[in-house]
């Protein structure tokens, strides 16, 4: 039985684990440095906004919709609009992690928490084993790096405003370590529009019970509240620092946009000085639950070189997914790349055929677009998401933004990929 080792249990690692587990018997081990799955997804929640709806439906029709279905099931609100974004769903950040953990457990994924990889052993470009922080070694046949691109603290201090005590909790669990970099393979770092290194995460969390009743009511009823800011509190420079180009719109500087992600309200700005925030009607007693007046995590610091099969260039049996694999922003983007990496890792282990998502699908086109973009001037400043910015524009121009599920179904049937990831290799060949 072959062993596939996935390093990092964010959305990309979870999707990779599910895809790798399909088909022939194999031992899929998911190593996560903290005590929880989902990584940055612990603080996220927005799904199906703009082109992410199409990508979510593509994954579902391709037979890789388990995590999409779980997010739909954990939704606090569905099918609502907020500035620049249509038909969004929000998952409850309180309910999501336990649901995904149960799902992976049922599928027989061997999840190992408090398991931080610190080093790697390879020979002739082939990874043999990874070393954990407790000095033990774990051997495998194929490896998938899904360690994300955020932090650790030293980077948040160097390239940001310091540690925001985010969901990655580096002081407790130790820093992110890049497996690709440990192999001596050169990675690249993203840049901000203003030329600084990396980019700041674009949202923080406010305790709902610290908000005025009228704001809580709007969140409960509509999923969103939009409060205009007086001119002296508008910080437009914040827009150029954000990772999420889809929210770098004037509406997000001119207003405080809150979204209801269950236990907390997601505030759509990297940070906001609390004394200024408390001058805004309804926010007089506001308290942060995650984030602060002055800092947020810094991301896109560590992109591995890869091909469109998600294999890391320069290593024979190492794949990558999620933010590690490109300047991709989002849960859905991590699920798409994770699914492909997991499938191809399993195919390599089984001697099966590896695949690329076809460019006729948004899931394939975004991976190609990100690779092409890297070669262009200002390539390090671009971010890729189905939900906005340059990629959503391309998606619309190429006719890939499809809201009609029946149309997507026939597109995927024509490509011969209906239920592709759900089928065992034997059935897929039939
Ligand atoms: C505050 C915030 C809000 C966001 N909101 C949204 C949103 O609403 N909607 C949306 O679509 N996207 C959102 N995003 C972006 C989205 O969360 C990410 O793009 C996506 O989840 C990245 O997933 P990933 O698996 O690639 O990386 P990560 O989520 O960073 O996961 C990487 C995992 O690897 C683990 N790890 C790292 N190094 C090691 C190691 N050496 N050994 C073992 N484990 C390791 C980490 O602990 C972590 O769990 C948000 C991001 C942030 C930070």
XYZ file of C-alpha atoms and ligand atoms in Angstrom:
483
model
C 0.000 0.000 0.000
C 1.465 3.378 -0.930
C 1.709 6.262 1.530
C 0.855 9.817 0.573
C 1.955 12.472 3.042
C 0.263 15.875 2.978
C 1.887 18.681 4.902
C -0.542 21.377 6.075
C -4.216 20.924 6.936
C -5.723 24.133 5.522
C -8.451 23.953 2.859
C -5.861 22.909 0.258
C -4.501 20.068 2.409
C -8.012 18.823 3.256
C -9.050 18.790 -0.409
C -5.784 17.080 -1.371
C -6.339 14.406 1.291
C -9.854 13.619 0.059
C -8.753 13.429 -3.584
C -5.690 11.321 -2.773
C -7.780 8.875 -0.751
C -10.132 8.063 -3.643
C -9.462 4.995 -5.676
C -6.998 2.266 -4.837
C -6.139 1.529 -1.214
C -3.521 3.822 0.182
C -2.485 5.389 3.435
C -3.118 9.143 3.362
C -1.468 11.022 6.223
C -2.323 14.678 6.855
C 0.215 16.503 9.030
C -0.915 19.746 10.657
C 1.288 21.845 12.948
C -1.619 23.250 15.028
C -4.499 21.550 16.842
C -7.084 22.450 14.145
C -7.741 21.974 10.450
C -8.569 24.783 7.984
C -5.639 27.165 8.573
C -6.651 30.618 7.311
C -10.105 29.148 6.664
C -10.747 29.347 10.409
C -11.142 33.098 9.900
C -12.707 33.120 6.428
C -16.219 32.142 5.428
C -17.081 33.778 2.104
C -17.964 31.269 -0.596
C -19.804 31.338 -3.926
C -19.326 35.115 -4.440
C -19.083 36.053 -8.140
C -17.070 33.412 -10.069
C -16.544 31.251 -6.993
C -20.098 29.996 -7.512
C -19.114 28.615 -10.929
C -15.923 27.038 -9.531
C -17.865 25.479 -6.654
C -20.371 23.962 -9.110
C -17.555 22.716 -11.343
C -15.946 20.930 -8.397
C -19.290 19.430 -7.424
C -19.966 18.162 -10.969
C -16.403 16.831 -11.271
C -17.095 14.657 -8.212
C -14.954 16.738 -5.841
C -17.735 18.616 -4.111
C -17.549 17.146 -0.596
C -16.006 20.255 0.960
C -18.253 22.569 -1.050
C -21.278 20.673 0.249
C -19.945 20.865 3.811
C -19.483 24.643 3.484
C -23.014 25.014 2.084
C -24.339 22.994 5.003
C -22.518 25.192 7.546
C -23.860 28.388 5.933
C -25.149 31.245 8.053
C -26.472 33.026 4.927
C -26.763 32.093 1.262
C -27.411 33.899 -2.012
C -26.931 37.464 -0.749
C -25.059 40.416 -2.246
C -22.502 42.785 -0.719
C -20.538 45.595 -2.395
C -19.039 44.335 -5.669
C -20.101 40.749 -4.928
C -23.199 38.772 -5.875
C -24.861 35.563 -4.649
C -22.422 34.950 -1.759
C -22.670 32.230 0.866
C -21.035 32.558 4.287
C -20.051 29.539 6.310
C -20.092 29.666 10.073
C -16.475 29.777 11.202
C -17.643 28.112 14.444
C -19.167 25.082 12.714
C -16.829 24.528 9.778
C -13.751 22.943 11.352
C -15.538 20.199 13.319
C -17.604 19.349 10.224
C -14.519 18.972 7.999
C -12.632 17.030 10.632
C -15.546 14.568 10.925
C -15.702 14.222 7.132
C -11.994 13.470 6.786
C -12.196 11.055 9.723
C -15.052 9.141 8.061
C -13.008 8.856 4.880
C -10.170 7.230 6.779
C -7.640 10.056 6.477
C -4.913 9.637 9.096
C -4.924 13.163 10.595
C -1.984 14.000 12.815
C -2.136 17.252 14.750
C 0.712 19.052 16.571
C 2.851 17.601 13.767
C 5.030 20.342 12.369
C 7.392 19.355 9.597
C 10.784 20.993 10.012
C 12.998 19.227 7.503
C 13.063 16.822 4.597
C 15.292 14.030 3.326
C 15.655 13.512 -0.413
C 17.900 11.762 -2.854
C 18.157 12.354 -6.598
C 15.196 14.797 -6.501
C 12.985 12.256 -4.781
C 11.623 13.046 -1.297
C 12.042 10.062 1.002
C 10.900 11.337 4.395
C 9.968 14.427 6.389
C 11.237 15.248 9.848
C 8.816 16.439 12.521
C 9.579 18.955 15.268
C 9.914 16.077 17.778
C 12.835 14.749 15.678
C 10.959 11.704 14.365
C 11.007 10.934 10.634
C 8.039 9.924 8.515
C 8.595 8.097 5.229
C 6.255 8.328 2.263
C 5.959 7.559 -1.432
C 4.501 10.861 -2.603
C 4.283 14.201 -0.760
C 2.019 17.225 -1.143
C 3.005 20.571 0.305
C 0.024 22.665 1.443
C 1.744 24.802 4.055
C 0.222 28.095 2.862
C 2.086 31.350 2.526
C 1.318 33.235 5.751
C 3.690 34.344 8.460
C 5.462 33.210 10.532
C 5.720 35.940 13.162
C 9.190 37.105 12.058
C 7.764 37.861 8.602
C 4.682 39.586 10.047
C 7.047 41.838 12.011
C 9.398 42.384 9.076
C 6.838 42.920 6.315
C 3.772 44.009 8.302
C 2.891 45.733 11.548
C 3.726 42.791 13.812
C 1.849 39.720 14.987
C -1.951 40.038 15.057
C -2.307 36.806 17.064
C -4.095 35.257 14.074
C -5.583 31.764 13.692
C -2.156 30.311 12.792
C -0.940 30.880 16.379
C 2.783 30.688 15.584
C 3.975 31.349 19.164
C 2.082 28.248 20.386
C 2.683 25.829 17.539
C 5.901 27.018 15.916
C 6.530 28.697 12.595
C 5.405 27.611 9.129
C 8.206 25.764 7.366
C 8.420 25.479 3.578
C 9.255 21.948 2.411
C 10.109 23.201 -1.080
C 12.602 25.690 0.357
C 14.105 22.978 2.604
C 14.768 21.002 -0.589
C 16.792 23.963 -1.856
C 14.243 24.810 -4.561
C 13.928 28.530 -5.196
C 10.519 30.027 -4.352
C 9.214 33.515 -5.027
C 7.545 36.123 -2.844
C 4.513 38.187 -3.796
C 4.517 41.944 -3.663
C 1.912 44.576 -2.872
C 0.677 47.218 -5.288
C 2.835 49.739 -3.390
C 5.978 47.583 -3.892
C 6.252 46.184 -0.338
C 6.757 42.433 0.163
C 3.766 40.084 0.701
C 0.293 41.412 1.399
C -1.916 41.831 4.422
C -4.910 39.602 5.030
C -7.986 41.596 4.143
C -10.346 41.023 7.058
C -10.483 40.803 10.839
C -13.188 39.761 13.308
C -15.321 41.774 15.720
C -17.280 40.285 18.615
C -20.912 40.443 17.592
C -22.034 41.086 21.166
C -19.923 44.271 21.218
C -21.969 45.781 18.346
C -25.147 47.898 18.691
C -28.440 45.951 18.369
C -29.299 47.526 14.983
C -26.040 46.186 13.497
C -26.597 42.738 14.986
C -30.112 42.752 13.543
C -28.842 43.664 10.056
C -26.275 40.864 10.252
C -28.866 38.341 11.402
C -31.464 39.318 8.778
C -29.298 40.175 5.765
C -25.881 38.625 6.462
C -24.257 42.022 5.826
C -24.188 45.564 7.182
C -22.649 48.542 5.374
C -21.930 51.637 7.511
C -20.647 54.764 5.716
C -17.543 56.291 7.297
C -17.108 60.024 7.844
C -14.443 61.368 5.429
C -11.806 61.794 8.169
C -11.953 58.030 8.957
C -11.582 56.818 5.363
C -8.169 55.167 4.815
C -7.872 54.536 1.070
C -4.185 53.573 1.310
C -5.333 50.354 3.014
C -6.702 49.095 -0.317
C -3.234 48.701 -1.869
C -1.991 46.556 1.041
C -4.690 43.890 0.843
C -4.168 40.331 -0.341
C -7.725 40.216 -1.609
C -7.819 42.346 -4.753
C -11.535 41.516 -5.032
C -12.181 43.674 -1.956
C -9.762 46.462 -2.923
C -12.727 48.561 -4.061
C -13.544 52.101 -2.806
C -16.711 50.727 -1.124
C -14.489 48.841 1.343
C -12.594 52.025 2.316
C -15.605 54.368 2.364
C -17.723 52.045 4.526
C -17.355 49.531 7.284
C -18.596 46.304 5.728
C -19.481 43.558 8.206
C -20.468 39.994 7.281
C -22.123 37.464 9.570
C -19.828 34.440 9.926
C -21.626 32.938 12.930
C -19.895 33.621 16.228
C -18.134 36.751 14.955
C -18.705 39.563 12.510
C -16.132 39.576 9.729
C -14.936 43.157 9.191
C -13.674 43.652 5.653
C -10.516 45.619 6.328
C -7.061 44.377 7.450
C -7.254 46.485 10.627
C -8.837 49.661 11.972
C -7.721 51.771 14.956
C -10.197 50.948 17.729
C -10.476 54.531 19.004
C -11.521 55.643 15.499
C -13.824 52.678 15.028
C -15.628 53.536 18.269
C -16.504 56.977 16.871
C -18.752 55.288 14.281
C -22.431 54.945 15.293
C -23.123 51.362 16.382
C -19.431 50.587 17.056
C -19.088 52.588 20.326
C -18.188 49.431 22.315
C -16.604 47.379 19.522
C -14.061 44.723 20.519
C -11.856 42.633 18.262
C -12.066 38.860 18.587
C -9.319 38.353 15.976
C -7.183 41.214 14.759
C -6.374 44.577 16.236
C -6.019 48.312 15.695
C -2.826 47.935 13.755
C -1.861 44.506 12.381
C -2.901 41.477 10.362
C -1.141 38.412 9.029
C 1.188 38.852 6.033
C 0.732 36.324 3.220
C 2.041 35.335 -0.237
C 5.597 35.032 0.987
C 6.401 31.584 -0.375
C 5.215 30.403 -3.821
C 6.692 27.131 -5.035
C 7.582 26.697 -8.735
C 5.167 24.175 -10.291
C 3.637 22.926 -13.478
C -0.105 22.825 -14.220
C -0.317 19.263 -12.815
C 0.646 20.915 -9.465
C 3.978 19.105 -9.328
C 6.795 21.131 -7.813
C 9.493 21.773 -10.438
C 12.794 20.194 -9.411
C 11.281 17.434 -7.255
C 10.082 14.101 -8.634
C 7.413 13.223 -6.070
C 6.392 16.529 -4.463
C 3.135 18.285 -5.367
C 1.777 21.541 -4.001
C -1.579 23.281 -3.640
C -3.347 26.330 -2.247
C -1.428 29.541 -1.570
C 1.796 27.531 -1.644
C 1.176 26.781 -5.309
C 0.445 30.287 -6.534
C -0.871 33.723 -5.759
C -4.356 32.244 -5.340
C -6.689 33.859 -2.816
C -9.527 31.854 -1.329
C -11.013 28.693 0.068
C -12.530 27.599 -3.250
C -9.220 28.232 -5.015
C -7.433 26.108 -2.360
C -10.008 23.319 -2.797
C -9.590 23.306 -6.594
C -5.772 23.186 -6.545
C -5.796 20.754 -3.601
C -8.115 18.360 -5.439
C -5.845 18.333 -8.486
C -2.667 17.876 -6.414
C -4.264 15.037 -4.418
C -5.474 13.259 -7.546
C -2.102 13.538 -9.293
C -0.156 12.464 -6.201
C -2.329 9.326 -6.023
C -1.918 8.737 -9.757
C 1.871 8.936 -9.383
C 1.755 6.504 -6.467
C -0.460 4.053 -8.391
C 1.255 4.405 -11.753
C -1.964 5.999 -13.095
C -2.444 8.910 -15.447
C -2.045 12.438 -14.121
C -4.417 15.158 -15.288
C -4.659 18.924 -15.786
C -7.969 20.713 -15.423
C -8.987 21.705 -18.955
C -8.908 25.433 -19.718
C -12.569 25.196 -20.741
C -13.276 25.160 -16.995
C -12.609 28.056 -14.624
C -10.737 25.650 -12.315
C -8.269 24.900 -15.116
C -8.065 28.371 -16.556
C -7.180 30.011 -13.226
C -4.192 27.672 -12.746
C -2.949 28.442 -16.265
C -3.619 32.173 -15.802
C -1.574 32.265 -12.613
C 1.373 30.472 -14.275
C 1.236 32.816 -17.293
C 0.872 35.878 -15.065
C 4.051 35.140 -13.178
C 6.062 35.666 -16.365
C 4.627 39.140 -16.945
C 5.792 42.513 -15.683
C 4.301 43.101 -12.249
C 3.496 39.374 -12.056
C 4.458 39.242 -8.396
C 1.829 41.880 -7.614
C -1.102 39.962 -9.066
C -3.510 37.799 -7.094
C -5.891 35.239 -8.594
C -9.396 34.565 -7.390
C -12.628 33.550 -9.074
C -14.361 36.270 -7.061
C -12.854 39.474 -8.452
C -9.876 41.387 -9.792
C -8.031 40.401 -12.965
C -9.015 36.756 -12.937
C -12.774 37.330 -12.612
C -12.493 39.737 -15.575
C -10.735 37.048 -17.657
C -13.307 34.478 -16.565
C -16.132 36.691 -17.861
C -14.360 37.518 -21.130
C -13.770 33.818 -21.835
C -17.348 32.837 -21.092
C -16.285 30.791 -18.050
C -18.504 32.634 -15.548
C -21.563 30.413 -15.780
C -24.434 30.626 -13.300
C -26.560 27.976 -15.002
C -25.685 24.596 -13.482
C -27.348 22.723 -16.392
C -25.007 24.476 -18.838
C -21.984 23.581 -16.697
C -23.197 20.005 -16.446
C -23.272 19.613 -20.219
C -19.896 21.357 -20.567
C -18.343 18.869 -18.130
C -20.127 15.947 -19.780
C -18.737 17.015 -23.185
C -15.246 17.034 -21.636
C -15.884 13.477 -20.385
C -15.238 14.530 -16.791
C -18.584 14.048 -15.058
C -17.892 12.680 -11.571
C -14.227 12.200 -12.541
C -12.802 12.571 -9.015
C -15.506 10.422 -7.414
C -14.752 7.442 -9.633
C -12.222 4.808 -8.707
C -9.430 4.594 -11.303
C -11.022 1.367 -12.628
C -14.444 2.996 -13.104
C -12.873 6.145 -14.535
C -11.258 4.091 -17.270
C -14.501 2.295 -18.113
C -8.185 36.606 7.872
C -8.454 35.905 6.578
C -9.748 35.895 6.049
C -10.006 35.245 4.848
N -11.308 35.205 4.375
C -11.588 34.481 3.280
C -12.947 34.301 2.874
O -13.875 34.778 3.518
N -13.180 33.539 1.761
C -12.170 32.986 1.022
O -12.439 32.290 0.039
N -10.861 33.127 1.403
C -10.560 33.851 2.514
N -9.264 33.986 2.920
C -8.191 33.379 2.101
C -8.198 31.868 2.302
O -8.440 31.566 3.651
C -6.873 31.248 1.863
O -6.496 31.706 0.577
C -6.951 29.724 1.808
O -7.731 29.229 2.862
C -5.529 29.184 1.836
O -5.553 27.807 2.117
P -4.204 26.944 2.154
O -4.633 25.596 2.585
O -3.463 27.120 0.909
O -3.285 27.644 3.276
P -3.485 27.883 4.848
O -4.898 28.157 5.154
O -2.457 28.905 5.217
O -3.121 26.472 5.507
C -1.803 26.051 5.652
C -1.775 25.058 6.799
O -0.484 24.469 6.856
C -0.061 24.362 8.194
N 1.410 24.315 8.174
C 2.271 25.269 7.769
N 3.534 24.836 7.850
C 3.474 23.562 8.315
C 4.463 22.589 8.609
N 5.763 22.829 8.408
N 4.060 21.373 9.083
C 2.741 21.094 9.263
N 1.758 22.007 9.004
C 2.123 23.224 8.517
C -0.647 25.620 8.846
O -0.752 25.486 10.241
C -2.015 25.714 8.158
O -3.011 25.002 8.833
C -8.970 34.607 4.138
C -7.670 34.600 4.676
C -7.414 35.221 5.889
C -6.039 35.152 6.481
